[in-house]
PDB file of C-alpha atoms in Angstrom:
ATOM      1  CA  MET A  21     -22.843  -4.052 -19.675  1.00  0.00           C
ATOM      2  CA  ARG A  22     -26.200  -4.719 -18.039  1.00  0.00           C
ATOM      3  CA  ILE A  23     -29.320  -2.680 -18.767  1.00  0.00           C
ATOM      4  CA  ALA A  24     -32.485  -3.076 -16.711  1.00  0.00           C
ATOM      5  CA  ILE A  25     -35.878  -1.623 -17.591  1.00  0.00           C
ATOM      6  CA  ILE A  26     -38.421  -1.598 -14.783  1.00  0.00           C
ATOM      7  CA  ASP A  27     -42.040  -0.543 -15.233  1.00  0.00           C
ATOM      8  CA  LEU A  28     -43.860   0.958 -12.238  1.00  0.00           C
ATOM      9  CA  ARG A  29     -47.333   2.303 -11.609  1.00  0.00           C
ATOM     10  CA  ALA A  30     -47.867   5.013  -8.998  1.00  0.00           C
ATOM     11  CA  LEU A  31     -50.993   4.992  -6.868  1.00  0.00           C
ATOM     12  CA  ALA A  32     -53.430   7.736  -7.854  1.00  0.00           C
ATOM     13  CA  GLY A  33     -52.349  11.079  -6.463  1.00  0.00           C
ATOM     14  CA  ASN A  34     -48.769   9.936  -5.836  1.00  0.00           C
ATOM     15  CA  GLU A  35     -47.348  10.387  -9.334  1.00  0.00           C
ATOM     16  CA  SER A  36     -45.254  13.476  -8.509  1.00  0.00           C
ATOM     17  CA  SER A  37     -44.020  12.040  -5.216  1.00  0.00           C
ATOM     18  CA  VAL A  38     -42.871   8.842  -6.925  1.00  0.00           C
ATOM     19  CA  THR A  39     -41.197  10.699  -9.795  1.00  0.00           C
ATOM     20  CA  ASP A  40     -39.427  13.115  -7.405  1.00  0.00           C
ATOM     21  CA  PHE A  41     -38.236  10.251  -5.196  1.00  0.00           C
ATOM     22  CA  LEU A  42     -36.961   8.306  -8.208  1.00  0.00           C
ATOM     23  CA  GLN A  43     -35.105  11.324  -9.623  1.00  0.00           C
ATOM     24  CA  ALA A  44     -33.247  11.697  -6.313  1.00  0.00           C
ATOM     25  CA  HIS A  45     -32.669   7.929  -6.211  1.00  0.00           C
ATOM     26  CA  ALA A  46     -31.199   8.037  -9.722  1.00  0.00           C
ATOM     27  CA  ALA A  47     -28.867  10.889  -8.765  1.00  0.00           C
ATOM     28  CA  ARG A  48     -27.624   8.935  -5.718  1.00  0.00           C
ATOM     29  CA  SER A  49     -27.083   5.819  -7.811  1.00  0.00           C
ATOM     30  CA  LYS A  50     -25.037   7.701 -10.414  1.00  0.00           C
ATOM     31  CA  LEU A  51     -23.007   9.513  -7.753  1.00  0.00           C
ATOM     32  CA  LEU A  52     -22.404   6.721  -5.241  1.00  0.00           C
ATOM     33  CA  GLU A  53     -22.243   3.514  -7.298  1.00  0.00           C
ATOM     34  CA  ASP A  54     -19.055   2.971  -9.297  1.00  0.00           C
ATOM     35  CA  GLY A  55     -20.750   0.512 -11.646  1.00  0.00           C
ATOM     36  CA  CYS A  56     -23.774   2.705 -12.404  1.00  0.00           C
ATOM     37  CA  LEU A  57     -23.231   4.100 -15.898  1.00  0.00           C
ATOM     38  CA  ASP A  58     -26.678   5.677 -16.332  1.00  0.00           C
ATOM     39  CA  PHE A  59     -30.008   5.809 -14.521  1.00  0.00           C
ATOM     40  CA  GLN A  60     -33.008   7.444 -16.189  1.00  0.00           C
ATOM     41  CA  ILE A  61     -36.620   7.950 -15.124  1.00  0.00           C
ATOM     42  CA  ALA A  62     -39.380   8.344 -17.730  1.00  0.00           C
ATOM     43  CA  SER A  63     -43.107   8.818 -17.302  1.00  0.00           C
ATOM     44  CA  ASP A  64     -45.792   8.435 -19.923  1.00  0.00           C
ATOM     45  CA  PRO A  65     -47.063  11.923 -20.863  1.00  0.00           C
ATOM     46  CA  ASP A  66     -50.542  10.489 -21.430  1.00  0.00           C
ATOM     47  CA  ASP A  67     -50.522   8.458 -18.198  1.00  0.00           C
ATOM     48  CA  PRO A  68     -48.299  10.036 -15.504  1.00  0.00           C
ATOM     49  CA  ALA A  69     -48.871   7.070 -13.179  1.00  0.00           C
ATOM     50  CA  SER A  70     -46.950   4.872 -15.636  1.00  0.00           C
ATOM     51  CA  ILE A  71     -43.243   5.304 -14.854  1.00  0.00           C
ATOM     52  CA  SER A  72     -40.233   3.449 -16.242  1.00  0.00           C
ATOM     53  CA  ILE A  73     -36.727   3.203 -14.841  1.00  0.00           C
ATOM     54  CA  ILE A  74     -33.858   2.524 -17.249  1.00  0.00           C
ATOM     55  CA  MET A  75     -30.623   1.586 -15.448  1.00  0.00           C
ATOM     56  CA  THR A  76     -27.282   0.843 -17.079  1.00  0.00           C
ATOM     57  CA  TYR A  77     -24.606  -0.909 -15.041  1.00  0.00           C
ATOM     58  CA  SER A  78     -21.138  -2.035 -16.027  1.00  0.00           C
ATOM     59  CA  THR A  79     -21.800  -5.678 -15.043  1.00  0.00           C
ATOM     60  CA  ALA A  80     -24.549  -7.900 -13.692  1.00  0.00           C
ATOM     61  CA  GLU A  81     -22.694  -7.887 -10.367  1.00  0.00           C
ATOM     62  CA  THR A  82     -22.675  -4.094 -10.069  1.00  0.00           C
ATOM     63  CA  GLN A  83     -26.370  -4.045 -10.961  1.00  0.00           C
ATOM     64  CA  ALA A  84     -27.091  -6.667  -8.284  1.00  0.00           C
ATOM     65  CA  ALA A  85     -25.040  -4.664  -5.750  1.00  0.00           C
ATOM     66  CA  HIS A  86     -27.454  -1.754  -6.285  1.00  0.00           C
ATOM     67  CA  ARG A  87     -30.033  -3.661  -4.194  1.00  0.00           C
ATOM     68  CA  GLU A  88     -27.634  -3.591  -1.219  1.00  0.00           C
ATOM     69  CA  THR A  89     -27.261   0.203  -1.100  1.00  0.00           C
ATOM     70  CA  GLU A  90     -28.867   2.403   1.530  1.00  0.00           C
ATOM     71  CA  HIS A  91     -30.696   4.407  -1.137  1.00  0.00           C
ATOM     72  CA  PHE A  92     -32.246   1.222  -2.561  1.00  0.00           C
ATOM     73  CA  LYS A  93     -33.379   0.247   0.943  1.00  0.00           C
ATOM     74  CA  ARG A  94     -34.980   3.708   1.271  1.00  0.00           C
ATOM     75  CA  PHE A  95     -36.718   3.120  -2.070  1.00  0.00           C
ATOM     76  CA  ALA A  96     -38.149  -0.149  -0.739  1.00  0.00           C
ATOM     77  CA  GLU A  97     -39.319   1.459   2.514  1.00  0.00           C
ATOM     78  CA  GLU A  98     -40.503   4.872   1.350  1.00  0.00           C
ATOM     79  CA  CYS A  99     -41.375   4.709  -2.339  1.00  0.00           C
ATOM     80  CA  MET A 100     -42.733   1.203  -2.859  1.00  0.00           C
ATOM     81  CA  PRO A 101     -45.788   1.914  -0.640  1.00  0.00           C
ATOM     82  CA  LEU A 102     -46.688   4.641  -3.168  1.00  0.00           C
ATOM     83  CA  LEU A 103     -46.855   2.069  -5.999  1.00  0.00           C
ATOM     84  CA  GLU A 104     -49.795  -0.104  -7.027  1.00  0.00           C
ATOM     85  CA  ASP A 105     -47.617  -3.235  -6.958  1.00  0.00           C
ATOM     86  CA  ALA A 106     -44.037  -4.155  -6.264  1.00  0.00           C
ATOM     87  CA  PRO A 107     -41.976  -3.965  -9.444  1.00  0.00           C
ATOM     88  CA  ASP A 108     -41.736  -7.398 -11.013  1.00  0.00           C
ATOM     89  CA  GLY A 109     -41.490  -6.684 -14.711  1.00  0.00           C
ATOM     90  CA  THR A 110     -37.755  -6.102 -14.908  1.00  0.00           C
ATOM     91  CA  LYS A 111     -36.305  -6.704 -18.356  1.00  0.00           C
ATOM     92  CA  PHE A 112     -32.535  -7.163 -18.663  1.00  0.00           C
ATOM     93  CA  PHE A 113     -30.542  -6.487 -21.802  1.00  0.00           C
ATOM     94  CA  GLY A 114     -26.902  -6.947 -22.631  1.00  0.00           C
ATOM     95  CA  ARG A 115     -24.891  -4.672 -24.874  1.00  0.00           C
ATOM     96  CA  ARG A 116     -24.947  -7.080 -27.841  1.00  0.00           C
ATOM     97  CA  LEU A 117     -28.729  -6.906 -28.150  1.00  0.00           C
ATOM     98  CA  LEU A 118     -28.695  -3.119 -28.062  1.00  0.00           C
ATOM     99  CA  ASP A 119     -25.960  -2.978 -30.700  1.00  0.00           C
ATOM    100  CA  ARG A 120     -28.191  -5.024 -33.010  1.00  0.00           C
ATOM    101  CA  ILE A 121     -31.149  -2.698 -32.416  1.00  0.00           C
ATOM    102  CA  ALA A 122     -29.140   0.498 -33.024  1.00  0.00           C
TER     103      ALA A 122
END
């Protein structure tokens, strides 16, 4: 199992657009990607521009394949311009670490 946590920051005034786009992106990932086990979007209630994506994939390979999908390419073209910076703070976790935390 491969879990990725990605922190994003929406440009001022684009918080709702980014969140809406990501919710649709998450739905496509769960529906169209066999290895996508879960895909959640969370925003900070005190700072709506701060948005996190939590993705769970069956393997590192299925998570990597996510970047080859049409909906990921749309994310790169349409949503990334609404962000302050390109996401670069991805944190990956395996199931063993999460079992120890739980």
